[in-house]
XYZ file of C-alpha atoms in Angstrom:
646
model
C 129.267 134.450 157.170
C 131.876 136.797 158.260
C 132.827 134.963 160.746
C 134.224 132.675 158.455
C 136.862 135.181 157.311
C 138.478 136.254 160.282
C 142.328 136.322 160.172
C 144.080 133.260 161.986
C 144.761 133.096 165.415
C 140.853 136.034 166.148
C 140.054 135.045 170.022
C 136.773 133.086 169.688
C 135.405 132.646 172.967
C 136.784 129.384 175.354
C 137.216 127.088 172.045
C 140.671 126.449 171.555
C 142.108 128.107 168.505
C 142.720 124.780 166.505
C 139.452 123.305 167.184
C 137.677 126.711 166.054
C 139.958 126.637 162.475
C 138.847 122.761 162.393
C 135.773 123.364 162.570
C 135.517 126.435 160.223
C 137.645 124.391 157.892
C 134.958 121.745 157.663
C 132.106 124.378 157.887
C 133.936 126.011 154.802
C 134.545 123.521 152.667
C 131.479 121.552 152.663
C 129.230 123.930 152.311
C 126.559 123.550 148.821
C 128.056 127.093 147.720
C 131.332 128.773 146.311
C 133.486 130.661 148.580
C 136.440 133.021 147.777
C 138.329 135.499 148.795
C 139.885 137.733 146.732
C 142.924 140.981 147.837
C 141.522 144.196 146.690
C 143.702 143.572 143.366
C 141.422 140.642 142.169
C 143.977 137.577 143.523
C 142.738 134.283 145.226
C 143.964 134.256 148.943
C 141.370 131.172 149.886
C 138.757 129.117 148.326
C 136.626 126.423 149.284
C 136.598 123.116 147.610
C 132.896 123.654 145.638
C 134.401 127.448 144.146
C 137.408 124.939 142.798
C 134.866 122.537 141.481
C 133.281 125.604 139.849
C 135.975 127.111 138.058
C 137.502 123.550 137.198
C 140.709 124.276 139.285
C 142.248 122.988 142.343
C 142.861 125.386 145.287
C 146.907 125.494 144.483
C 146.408 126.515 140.756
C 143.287 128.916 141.974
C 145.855 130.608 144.575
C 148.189 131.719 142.069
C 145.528 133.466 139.723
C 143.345 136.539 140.455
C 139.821 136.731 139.598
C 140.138 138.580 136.277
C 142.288 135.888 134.710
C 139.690 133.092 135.191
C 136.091 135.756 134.066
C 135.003 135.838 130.643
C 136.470 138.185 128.419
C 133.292 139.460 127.428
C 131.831 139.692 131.433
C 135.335 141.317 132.752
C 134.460 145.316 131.834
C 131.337 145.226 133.789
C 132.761 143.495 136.460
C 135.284 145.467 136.900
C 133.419 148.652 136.994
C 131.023 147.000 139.600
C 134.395 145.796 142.239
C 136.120 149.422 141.687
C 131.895 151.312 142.785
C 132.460 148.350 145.688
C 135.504 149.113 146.863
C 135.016 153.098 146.572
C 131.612 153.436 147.417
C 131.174 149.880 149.366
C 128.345 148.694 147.298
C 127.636 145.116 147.435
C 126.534 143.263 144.132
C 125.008 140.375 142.514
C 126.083 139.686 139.029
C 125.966 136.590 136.276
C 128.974 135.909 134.780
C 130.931 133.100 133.034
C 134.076 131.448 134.269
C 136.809 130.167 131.747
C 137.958 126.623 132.597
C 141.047 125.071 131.740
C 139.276 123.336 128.628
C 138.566 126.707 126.998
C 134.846 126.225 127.870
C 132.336 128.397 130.118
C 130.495 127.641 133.264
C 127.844 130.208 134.465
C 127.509 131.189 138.176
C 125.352 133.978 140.150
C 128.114 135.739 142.467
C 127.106 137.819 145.346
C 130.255 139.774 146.172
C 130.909 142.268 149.062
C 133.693 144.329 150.735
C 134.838 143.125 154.309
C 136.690 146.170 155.823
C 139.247 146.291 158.958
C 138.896 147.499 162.274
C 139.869 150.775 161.603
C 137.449 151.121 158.033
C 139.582 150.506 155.591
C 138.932 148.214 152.862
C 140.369 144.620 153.587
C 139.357 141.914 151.451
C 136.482 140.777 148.923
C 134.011 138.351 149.422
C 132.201 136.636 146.414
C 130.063 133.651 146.988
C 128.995 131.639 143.593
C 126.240 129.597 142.550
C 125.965 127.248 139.500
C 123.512 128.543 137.208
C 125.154 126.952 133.681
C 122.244 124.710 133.237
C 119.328 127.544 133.926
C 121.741 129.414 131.761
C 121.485 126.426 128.632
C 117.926 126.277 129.475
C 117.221 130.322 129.129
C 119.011 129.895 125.507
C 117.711 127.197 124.018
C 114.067 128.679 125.431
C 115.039 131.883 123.682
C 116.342 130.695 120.225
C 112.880 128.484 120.605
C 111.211 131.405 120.709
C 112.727 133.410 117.994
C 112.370 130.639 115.908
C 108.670 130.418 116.704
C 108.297 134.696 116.424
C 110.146 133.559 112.564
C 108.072 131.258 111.763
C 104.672 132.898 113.408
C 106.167 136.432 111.417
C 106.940 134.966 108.220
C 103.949 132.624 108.047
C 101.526 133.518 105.022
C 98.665 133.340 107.092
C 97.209 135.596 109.659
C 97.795 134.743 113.401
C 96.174 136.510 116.313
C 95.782 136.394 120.376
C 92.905 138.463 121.600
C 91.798 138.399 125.418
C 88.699 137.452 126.776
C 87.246 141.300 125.997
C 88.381 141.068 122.590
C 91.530 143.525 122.470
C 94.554 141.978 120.566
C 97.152 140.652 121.938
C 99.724 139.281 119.611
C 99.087 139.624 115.661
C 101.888 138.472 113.348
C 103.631 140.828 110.375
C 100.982 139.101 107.478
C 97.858 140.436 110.225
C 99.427 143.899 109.503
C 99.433 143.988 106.560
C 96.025 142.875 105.929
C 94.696 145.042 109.181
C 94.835 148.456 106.949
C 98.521 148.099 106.765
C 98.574 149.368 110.240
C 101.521 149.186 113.026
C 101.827 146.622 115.736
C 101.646 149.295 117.917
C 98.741 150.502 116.670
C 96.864 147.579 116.628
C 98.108 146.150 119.797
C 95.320 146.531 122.504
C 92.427 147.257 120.310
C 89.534 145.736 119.877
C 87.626 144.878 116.383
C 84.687 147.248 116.956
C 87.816 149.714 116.236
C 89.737 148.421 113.766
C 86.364 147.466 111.270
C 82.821 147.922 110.010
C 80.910 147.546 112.922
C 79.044 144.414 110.809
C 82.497 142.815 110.177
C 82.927 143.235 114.099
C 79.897 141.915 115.261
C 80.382 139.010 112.903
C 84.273 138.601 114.498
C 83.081 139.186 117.656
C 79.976 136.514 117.408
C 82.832 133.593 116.569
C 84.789 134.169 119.574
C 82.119 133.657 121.461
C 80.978 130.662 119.705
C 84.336 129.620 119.888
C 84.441 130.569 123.478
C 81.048 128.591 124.517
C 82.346 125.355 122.274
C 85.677 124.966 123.877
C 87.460 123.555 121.062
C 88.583 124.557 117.983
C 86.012 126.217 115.144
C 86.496 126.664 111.328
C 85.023 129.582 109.686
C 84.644 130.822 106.236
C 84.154 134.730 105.790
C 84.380 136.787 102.641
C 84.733 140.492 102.025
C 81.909 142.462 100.884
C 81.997 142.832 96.956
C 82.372 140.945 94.189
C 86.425 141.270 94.180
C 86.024 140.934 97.766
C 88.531 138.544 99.607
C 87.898 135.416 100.910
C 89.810 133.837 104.398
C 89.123 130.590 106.051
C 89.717 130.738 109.722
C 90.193 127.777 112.748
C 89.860 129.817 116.191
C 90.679 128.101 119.216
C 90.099 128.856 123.274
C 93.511 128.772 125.140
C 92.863 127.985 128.994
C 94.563 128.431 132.020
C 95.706 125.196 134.470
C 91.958 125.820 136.244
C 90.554 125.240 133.172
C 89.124 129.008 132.680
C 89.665 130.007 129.300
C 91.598 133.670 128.973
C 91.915 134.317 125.027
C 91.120 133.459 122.026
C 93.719 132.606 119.351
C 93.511 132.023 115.462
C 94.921 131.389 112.100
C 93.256 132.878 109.048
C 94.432 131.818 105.724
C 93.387 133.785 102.397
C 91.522 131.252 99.833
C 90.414 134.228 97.010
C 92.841 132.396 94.378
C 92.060 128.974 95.714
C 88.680 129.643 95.236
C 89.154 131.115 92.337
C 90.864 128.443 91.157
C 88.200 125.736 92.259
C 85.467 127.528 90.699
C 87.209 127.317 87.300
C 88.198 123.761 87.799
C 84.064 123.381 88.564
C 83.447 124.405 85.629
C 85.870 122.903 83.247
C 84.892 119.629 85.221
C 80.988 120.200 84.511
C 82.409 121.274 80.575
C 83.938 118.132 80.357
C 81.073 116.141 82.159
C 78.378 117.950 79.562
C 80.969 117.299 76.634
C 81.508 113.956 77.647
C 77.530 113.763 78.232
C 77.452 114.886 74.519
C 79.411 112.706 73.188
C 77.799 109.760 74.501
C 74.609 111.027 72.900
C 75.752 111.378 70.030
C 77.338 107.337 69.730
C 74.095 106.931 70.505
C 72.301 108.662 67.917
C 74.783 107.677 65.451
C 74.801 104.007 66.436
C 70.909 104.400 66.092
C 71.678 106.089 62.591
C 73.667 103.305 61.680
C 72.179 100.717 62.791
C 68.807 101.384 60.402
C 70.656 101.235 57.245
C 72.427 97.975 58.215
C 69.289 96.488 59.330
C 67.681 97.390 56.058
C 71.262 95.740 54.819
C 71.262 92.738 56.693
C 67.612 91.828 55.881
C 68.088 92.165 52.085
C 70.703 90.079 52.166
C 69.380 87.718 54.020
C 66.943 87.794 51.514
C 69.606 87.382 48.757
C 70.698 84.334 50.627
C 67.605 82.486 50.069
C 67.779 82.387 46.369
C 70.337 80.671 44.302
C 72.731 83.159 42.612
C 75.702 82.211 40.178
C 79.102 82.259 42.048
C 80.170 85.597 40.660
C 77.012 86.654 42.701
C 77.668 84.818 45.855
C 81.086 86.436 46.068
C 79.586 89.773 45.627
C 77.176 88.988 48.576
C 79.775 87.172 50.984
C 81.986 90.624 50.542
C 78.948 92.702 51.159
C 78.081 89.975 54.317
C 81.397 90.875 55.399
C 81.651 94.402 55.452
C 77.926 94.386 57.266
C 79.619 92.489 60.250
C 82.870 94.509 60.146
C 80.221 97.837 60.461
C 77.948 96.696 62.599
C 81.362 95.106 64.970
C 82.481 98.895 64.852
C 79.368 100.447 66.414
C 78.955 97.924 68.910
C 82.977 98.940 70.037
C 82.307 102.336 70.129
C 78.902 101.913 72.265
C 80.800 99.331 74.065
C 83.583 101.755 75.131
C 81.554 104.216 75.997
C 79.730 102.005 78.294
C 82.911 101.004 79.875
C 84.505 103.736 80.128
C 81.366 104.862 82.876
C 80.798 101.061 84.127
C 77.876 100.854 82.656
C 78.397 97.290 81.642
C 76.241 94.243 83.755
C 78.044 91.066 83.274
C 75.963 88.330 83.596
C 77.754 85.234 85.191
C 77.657 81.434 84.537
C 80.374 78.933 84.557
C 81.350 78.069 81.219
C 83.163 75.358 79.086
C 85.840 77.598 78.274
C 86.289 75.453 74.998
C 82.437 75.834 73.532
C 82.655 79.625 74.227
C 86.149 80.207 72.429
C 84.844 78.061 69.671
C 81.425 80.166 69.017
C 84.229 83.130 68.905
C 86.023 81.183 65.968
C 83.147 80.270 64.152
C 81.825 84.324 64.426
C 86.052 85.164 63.451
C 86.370 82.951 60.643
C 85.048 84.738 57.728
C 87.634 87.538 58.160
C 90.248 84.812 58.770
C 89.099 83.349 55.621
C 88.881 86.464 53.757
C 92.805 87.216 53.915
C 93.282 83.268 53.837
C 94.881 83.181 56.954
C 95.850 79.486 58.282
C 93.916 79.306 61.669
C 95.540 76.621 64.130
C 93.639 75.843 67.197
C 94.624 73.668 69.972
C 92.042 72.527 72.712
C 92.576 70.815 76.713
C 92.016 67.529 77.136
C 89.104 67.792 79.764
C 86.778 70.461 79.895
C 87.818 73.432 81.550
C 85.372 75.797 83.627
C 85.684 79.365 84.305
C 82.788 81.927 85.658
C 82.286 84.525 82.409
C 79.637 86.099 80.559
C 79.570 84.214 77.909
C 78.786 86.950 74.997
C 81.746 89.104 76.872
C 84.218 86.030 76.696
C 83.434 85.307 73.332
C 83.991 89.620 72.303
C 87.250 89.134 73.741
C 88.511 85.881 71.621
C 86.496 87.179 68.697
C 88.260 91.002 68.966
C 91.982 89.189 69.745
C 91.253 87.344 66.585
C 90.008 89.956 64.051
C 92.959 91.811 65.546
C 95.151 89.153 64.557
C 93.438 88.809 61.147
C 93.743 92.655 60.953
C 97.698 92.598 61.152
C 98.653 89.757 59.532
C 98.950 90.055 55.832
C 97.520 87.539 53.386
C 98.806 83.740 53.549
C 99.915 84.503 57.222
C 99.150 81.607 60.080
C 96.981 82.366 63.237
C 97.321 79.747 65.900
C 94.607 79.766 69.224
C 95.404 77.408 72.414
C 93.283 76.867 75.841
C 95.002 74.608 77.938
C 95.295 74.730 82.079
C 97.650 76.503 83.878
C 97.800 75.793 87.502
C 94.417 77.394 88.781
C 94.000 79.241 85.485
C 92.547 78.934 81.994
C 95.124 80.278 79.970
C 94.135 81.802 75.922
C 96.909 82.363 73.245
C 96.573 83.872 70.334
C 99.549 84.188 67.881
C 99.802 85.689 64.518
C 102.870 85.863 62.225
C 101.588 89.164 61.376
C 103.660 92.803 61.353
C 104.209 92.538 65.128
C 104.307 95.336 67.182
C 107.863 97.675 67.927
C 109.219 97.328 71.770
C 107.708 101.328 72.353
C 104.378 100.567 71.870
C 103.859 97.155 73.689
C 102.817 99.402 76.812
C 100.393 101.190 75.430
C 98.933 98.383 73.068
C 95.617 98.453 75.392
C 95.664 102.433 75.797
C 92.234 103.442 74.151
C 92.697 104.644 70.580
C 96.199 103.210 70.486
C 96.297 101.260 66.578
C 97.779 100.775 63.379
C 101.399 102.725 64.239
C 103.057 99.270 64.256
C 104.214 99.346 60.697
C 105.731 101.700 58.921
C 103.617 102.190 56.347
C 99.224 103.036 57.297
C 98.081 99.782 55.617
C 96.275 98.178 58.442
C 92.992 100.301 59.466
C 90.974 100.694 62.770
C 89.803 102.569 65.749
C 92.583 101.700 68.444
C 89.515 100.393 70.818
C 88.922 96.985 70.512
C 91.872 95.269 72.434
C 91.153 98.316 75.122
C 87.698 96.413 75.281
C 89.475 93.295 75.771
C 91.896 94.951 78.526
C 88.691 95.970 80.424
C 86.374 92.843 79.977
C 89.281 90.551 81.024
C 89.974 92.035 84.035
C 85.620 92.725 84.849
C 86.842 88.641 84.771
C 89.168 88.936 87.673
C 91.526 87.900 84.498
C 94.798 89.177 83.075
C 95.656 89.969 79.206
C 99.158 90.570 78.177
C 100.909 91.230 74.696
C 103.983 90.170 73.464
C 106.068 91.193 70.231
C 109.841 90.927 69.487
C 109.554 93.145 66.955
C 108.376 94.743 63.972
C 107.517 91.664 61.185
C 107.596 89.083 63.805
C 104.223 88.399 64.340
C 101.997 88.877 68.100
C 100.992 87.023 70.631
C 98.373 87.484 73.363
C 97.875 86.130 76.388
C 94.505 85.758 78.183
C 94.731 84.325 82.123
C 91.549 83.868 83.913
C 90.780 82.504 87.075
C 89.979 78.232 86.679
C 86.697 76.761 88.458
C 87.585 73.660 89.741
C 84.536 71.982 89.081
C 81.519 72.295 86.958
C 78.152 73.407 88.850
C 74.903 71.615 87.557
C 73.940 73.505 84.815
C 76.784 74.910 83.253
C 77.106 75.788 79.637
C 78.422 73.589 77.750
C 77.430 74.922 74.100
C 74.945 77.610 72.921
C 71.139 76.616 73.157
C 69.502 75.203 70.338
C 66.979 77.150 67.859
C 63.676 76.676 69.353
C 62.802 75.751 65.371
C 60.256 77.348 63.207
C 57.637 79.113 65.004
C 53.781 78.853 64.339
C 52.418 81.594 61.774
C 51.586 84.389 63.396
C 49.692 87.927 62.800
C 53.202 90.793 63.186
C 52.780 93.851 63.121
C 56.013 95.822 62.355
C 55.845 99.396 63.706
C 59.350 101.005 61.678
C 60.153 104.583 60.155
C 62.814 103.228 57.874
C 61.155 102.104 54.632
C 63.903 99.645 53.617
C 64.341 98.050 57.009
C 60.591 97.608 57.631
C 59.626 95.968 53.732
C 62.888 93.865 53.901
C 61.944 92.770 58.000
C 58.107 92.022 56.412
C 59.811 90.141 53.147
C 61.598 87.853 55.609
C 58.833 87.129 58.538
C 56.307 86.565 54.975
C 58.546 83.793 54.166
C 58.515 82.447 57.711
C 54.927 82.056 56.854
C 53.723 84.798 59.265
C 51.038 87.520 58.206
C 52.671 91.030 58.363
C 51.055 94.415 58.541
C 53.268 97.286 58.660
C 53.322 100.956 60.246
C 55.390 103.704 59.760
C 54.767 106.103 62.488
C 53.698 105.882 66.131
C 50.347 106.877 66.048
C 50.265 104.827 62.485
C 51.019 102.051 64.630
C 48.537 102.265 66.746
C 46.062 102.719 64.357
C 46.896 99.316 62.575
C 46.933 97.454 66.080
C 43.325 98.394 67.132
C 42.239 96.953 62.974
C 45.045 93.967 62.975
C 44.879 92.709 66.122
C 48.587 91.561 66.420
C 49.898 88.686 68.340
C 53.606 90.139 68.067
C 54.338 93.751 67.552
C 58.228 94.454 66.396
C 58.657 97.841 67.147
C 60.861 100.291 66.794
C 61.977 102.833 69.168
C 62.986 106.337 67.333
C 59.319 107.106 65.772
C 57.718 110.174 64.449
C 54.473 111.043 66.167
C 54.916 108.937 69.407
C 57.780 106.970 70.474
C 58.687 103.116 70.488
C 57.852 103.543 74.630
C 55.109 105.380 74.309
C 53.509 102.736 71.507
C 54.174 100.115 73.868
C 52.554 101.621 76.605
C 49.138 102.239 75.244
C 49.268 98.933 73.574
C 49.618 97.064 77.297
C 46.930 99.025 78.616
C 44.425 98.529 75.794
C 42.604 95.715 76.900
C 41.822 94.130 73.352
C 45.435 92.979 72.955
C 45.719 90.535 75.922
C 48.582 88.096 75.580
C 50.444 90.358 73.012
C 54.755 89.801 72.558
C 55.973 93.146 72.463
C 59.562 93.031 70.750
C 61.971 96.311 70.550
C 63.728 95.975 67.136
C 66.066 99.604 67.637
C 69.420 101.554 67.001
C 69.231 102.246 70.847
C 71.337 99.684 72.185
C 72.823 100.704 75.416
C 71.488 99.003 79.066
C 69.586 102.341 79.961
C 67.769 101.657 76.627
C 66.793 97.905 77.354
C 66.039 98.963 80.961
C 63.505 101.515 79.424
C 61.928 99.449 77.215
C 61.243 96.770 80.254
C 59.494 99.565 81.935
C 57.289 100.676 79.201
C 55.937 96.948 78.708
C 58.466 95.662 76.272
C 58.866 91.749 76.466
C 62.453 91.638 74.976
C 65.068 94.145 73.277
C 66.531 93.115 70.318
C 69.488 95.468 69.073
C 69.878 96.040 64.908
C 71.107 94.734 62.922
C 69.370 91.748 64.278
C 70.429 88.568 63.178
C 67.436 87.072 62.039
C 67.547 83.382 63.330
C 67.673 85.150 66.478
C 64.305 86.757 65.763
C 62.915 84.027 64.846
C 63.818 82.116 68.477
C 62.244 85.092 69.982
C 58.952 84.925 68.185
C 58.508 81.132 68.109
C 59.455 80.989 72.141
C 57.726 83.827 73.523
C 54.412 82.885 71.446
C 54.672 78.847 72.146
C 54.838 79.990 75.790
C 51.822 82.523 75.963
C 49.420 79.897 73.746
């Protein structure tokens, strides 16, 4: 390369002179490399065309500078120290520095620079040949910041992070390991292994899932605790890292503390099973006091049914109507709370058919229309032209028409109108019912169907109930594939509801078109009813005498038994709540004594819930009958189930 730097006019063999500066001209300026030369003072006295490129200057502008003018501020001490040990002790150098271009911006180069001296020794010239190195440069930052970003995050993470080689000495632990590792100092911690940092049973335990982790070759979760009851808990993934030949060389983790998480799981545990045994509590007890209702109102409903077969002056009949009334309004309130309840945990079984939509919605009115009566309510009902069909249950269809109108009935004060419409709506059945009632204000018409949402839509508490029966309706329509919606513009303007379910477009063969007929008065028969409740039981025996049946009764389970093996029964009403034995237990014995072949065995109880009916199948009940029953639909029961087994 020296060569290149001889002084015009040097003798180089036969070549003529201009050919030999020609052709180190050409050599010189196209070569991949910077080239300058520099006086001992730091000024350009040549440059070939890729330093220019370099610094961003051409050769005239380069020729009037000297090297210090065109270095980095910040690079031009050290260089200068390293040119003045050059030139005084002739030591050559390779340095990075930055050159400023014309723009104000840097450009990073490698420079190799050395001292050519003259003939006689004395220092001549400097040599400095650069290399472009700005983009390894960029590279080396942005790699760096990368990594202090990642030593940030891996520092100031709030788990534990580790590296430990193949023999189980750390490598890398971040500042959380330290302080959970004894409090102890990187360096301290830093190339040891865990058989010296813990218990040697914590160790063998660490040391056992790095080799699992190790023989897996993919990631592992782990769960370890602290000895102790106030011991810590972690949960750790450890991984295998691997070199390009596949052989793995550490084993790296990330271990997260879970005490308060745990912590906090086993209280939610138990507050769930609290609330599960609370809610398990309370659905016993609807239960029991359904059942505890239910027994007086049979014992009510039978005596008035016996009332109601003997002329009584008017005075009288009003007395009884009122006392009808408040029977259905009762019993109406324990079948809502067992009915919410049973929604509430999907316990309801809907039992499809397509329906007439009209002869359901009519049953409804007809079940309705003594409270309408009551507050002498004008009821307006409009009904489609042609039958329309929709697949329902048909006692769940008619709970929602009959709970939309007692709700009506409920808020509308006396003399008000009530007006029900079915008509067809593109491909649905549409259901209004509108009341002129106290209406509802705009702040609660969102939370009309929220469970135990009621009466707050007057001012004044004049209107009574639970807030659960048009959440019953909200539940059933939709078990319908339906829609409900309210309506209300405002306090004393009256209601409306709107009921949208899905249209059938045509009737299958055998559809319901009304309720079945009574199956009529059924043949005398020997009944034995097996009951615990006096009132119910003589009032139930009253009744079935005047059906012309022969009636023995039992109070008691074993009682009941007793009287079966003397009376021989052809229907036993039992119920299910008895001293001594239960209703299932009766009913049992009685199917496997073989002197009662052919027997009806009818559940008459409080227990009115699917579990119950399910349980009475299984202990050989024929049907489950829920009180108060009404008692036509007794008597259907008895004169069908007997017809068929003679």
């Amino acid at each position: 390369m020296l060569i290149a730097f001889m002084p015009p006019g040097t003798d180089v063999g036969a070549e003529p002179a201009h050919d030999s500066d020609a052709r180190f001209r050409a050599i010189f300026n196209q070569v991949a490399v910077g080239i300058a030369q520099v006086d001992l003072t730091g000024r350009f006295e040549l440059v070939n065309e890729r330093y220019c490129e370099l610094t961003g200057r051409p050769r005239d502008a380069l020729l009037q500078l000297t090297m210090q003018e065109i270095t980095h501020p910040d690079d031009l001490p050290g260089n200068l120290v390293l040119l003045h040990r050059l030139i005084d002790k002739d030591e050559p150098f390779v340095v990075e520095k930055r050159y400023v271009l014309p723009d104000g911006s840097a450009r990073w180069v490698n420079n190799s620079v050395s001292l050519v001296r003259a003939p006689d020794g004395r220092p001549q010239y400097v040599v400095a040949i650069s290399q472009d190195i700005d983009e390894r440069k960029r590279m080396e930052k942005a790699l760096s910041e990368s990594v202090e970003q990642l030593r940030a995050i891996v520092d100031n993470s709030p788990s534990i992070i580790f590296l430990k080689d193949l023999q189980g000495r750390y490598l890398l632990l971040n500042h959380h390991a330290h302080t959970q590792l004894r409090a102890l100092p990187q360096h301290a911690v830093i190339g040891r292994t865990d058989e010296e940092l813990f218990e040697p049973e914590v160790a063998a335990y660490l040391r056992k899932n790095d080799q699992d982790v190790l023989a897996a070759g993919k990631t592992l979760r782990f769960e370890e605790r602290e000895k102790g009851d106030d011991g810590r808990s972690f949960i750790s993934y450890k991984f295998p890292l691997f070199r390009p030949d596949g052989t793995a060389f550490a084993v790296g983790g990330i271990a997260t503390e879970i005490t308060e998480q745990n912590r906090l799981q086993e209280e939610l545990r138990k507050r769930v099973n609290e609330l599960a045994d609370a809610d398990r509590r309370k659905d016993e007890f609807l239960a029991t006091l359904a059942h505890e209702l239910r027994n007086p109102l049979a014992a009510l409903s039978n005596s008035l049914y016996l009332l109601k077969q003997h002329e009584a002056a008017p005075e009288v009949q009003d007395l009884r109507n009122t006392i009808d009334r408040q029977k259905i309004y009762l019993t109406r309130l324990v079948d809502d709370l067992l009915d919410v309840s049973r929604i509430t945990r999907g316990l309801i079984e809907l039992h499809f058919a397509e329906v007439n939509v009209e002869a359901v919605v009519k049953g409804a009115v007809d079940a309705a229309r003594g409270s309408i009566e009551q507050r002498q309510h004008a009821l307006c009902t409009e009904w489609p032209a042609a039958p329309l069909y929709v697949r329902a249950d048909v006692v769940r269809l008619e709970q929602i028409v009959s709970n939309l109108l007692s709700n009506a009935a409920k808020y509308t004060d006396a003399g008000g109108q009530i007006s029900l419409s079915v008509a067809q709506d593109g491909d649905h059945v549409v259901l209004r019912v509108r009341d002129t009632g106290i209406g509802m204000d705009a702040a609660i018409l969102p939370h009309v169907f929220d469970l135990f949402t009621q009466a707050e839509r007057s001012y004044a508490r004049t209107h009574g109930g639970l807030g659960i029966g048009l959440h019953i309706v909200q539940r059933l329509v939709h078990m319908h594939g339906g829609t409900v919606s309210a309506y209300s513009d405002g306090l004393g303007c009256g209601s409306e509801f709107i009921v949208r379910l899905p249209l059938v477009a045509t009737a299958a063969p055998g559809s319901l078109e009304a309720k079945p007929a009574s199956a009529g008065q059924a043949m005398p028969r020997r009944i034995l009813v097996i009951e615990d409740n006096r009132d119910a039981a003589e009032t139930l025996m009253d009744i079935l005498e005047l059906g012309g049946h022969e009636v023995s009764l039992a109070f008691s389970g074993p009682q009941g038994l007793q009287v079966a093996a003397s009376f021989a029964p052809e229907v036993v009403v039992c119920d299910i709540g008895l001293p001594g034995l239960d209703g299932y237990e009766v009913a049992r014995r009685l199917r496997q004594a073989q002197s009662h072949p052919g027997l009806v065995l009818i559940a008459l109880t409080g227990f009115g819930q699917q579990d119950d009916e399910e349980r009475a199948r299984e202990a050989g009940f024929d049907h489950h009958l829920t009180k108060p029953v009404e008692i036509e639909e007794l008597q259907r029961v008895i004169a069908l189930d007997t017809a068929h087994r003679k």
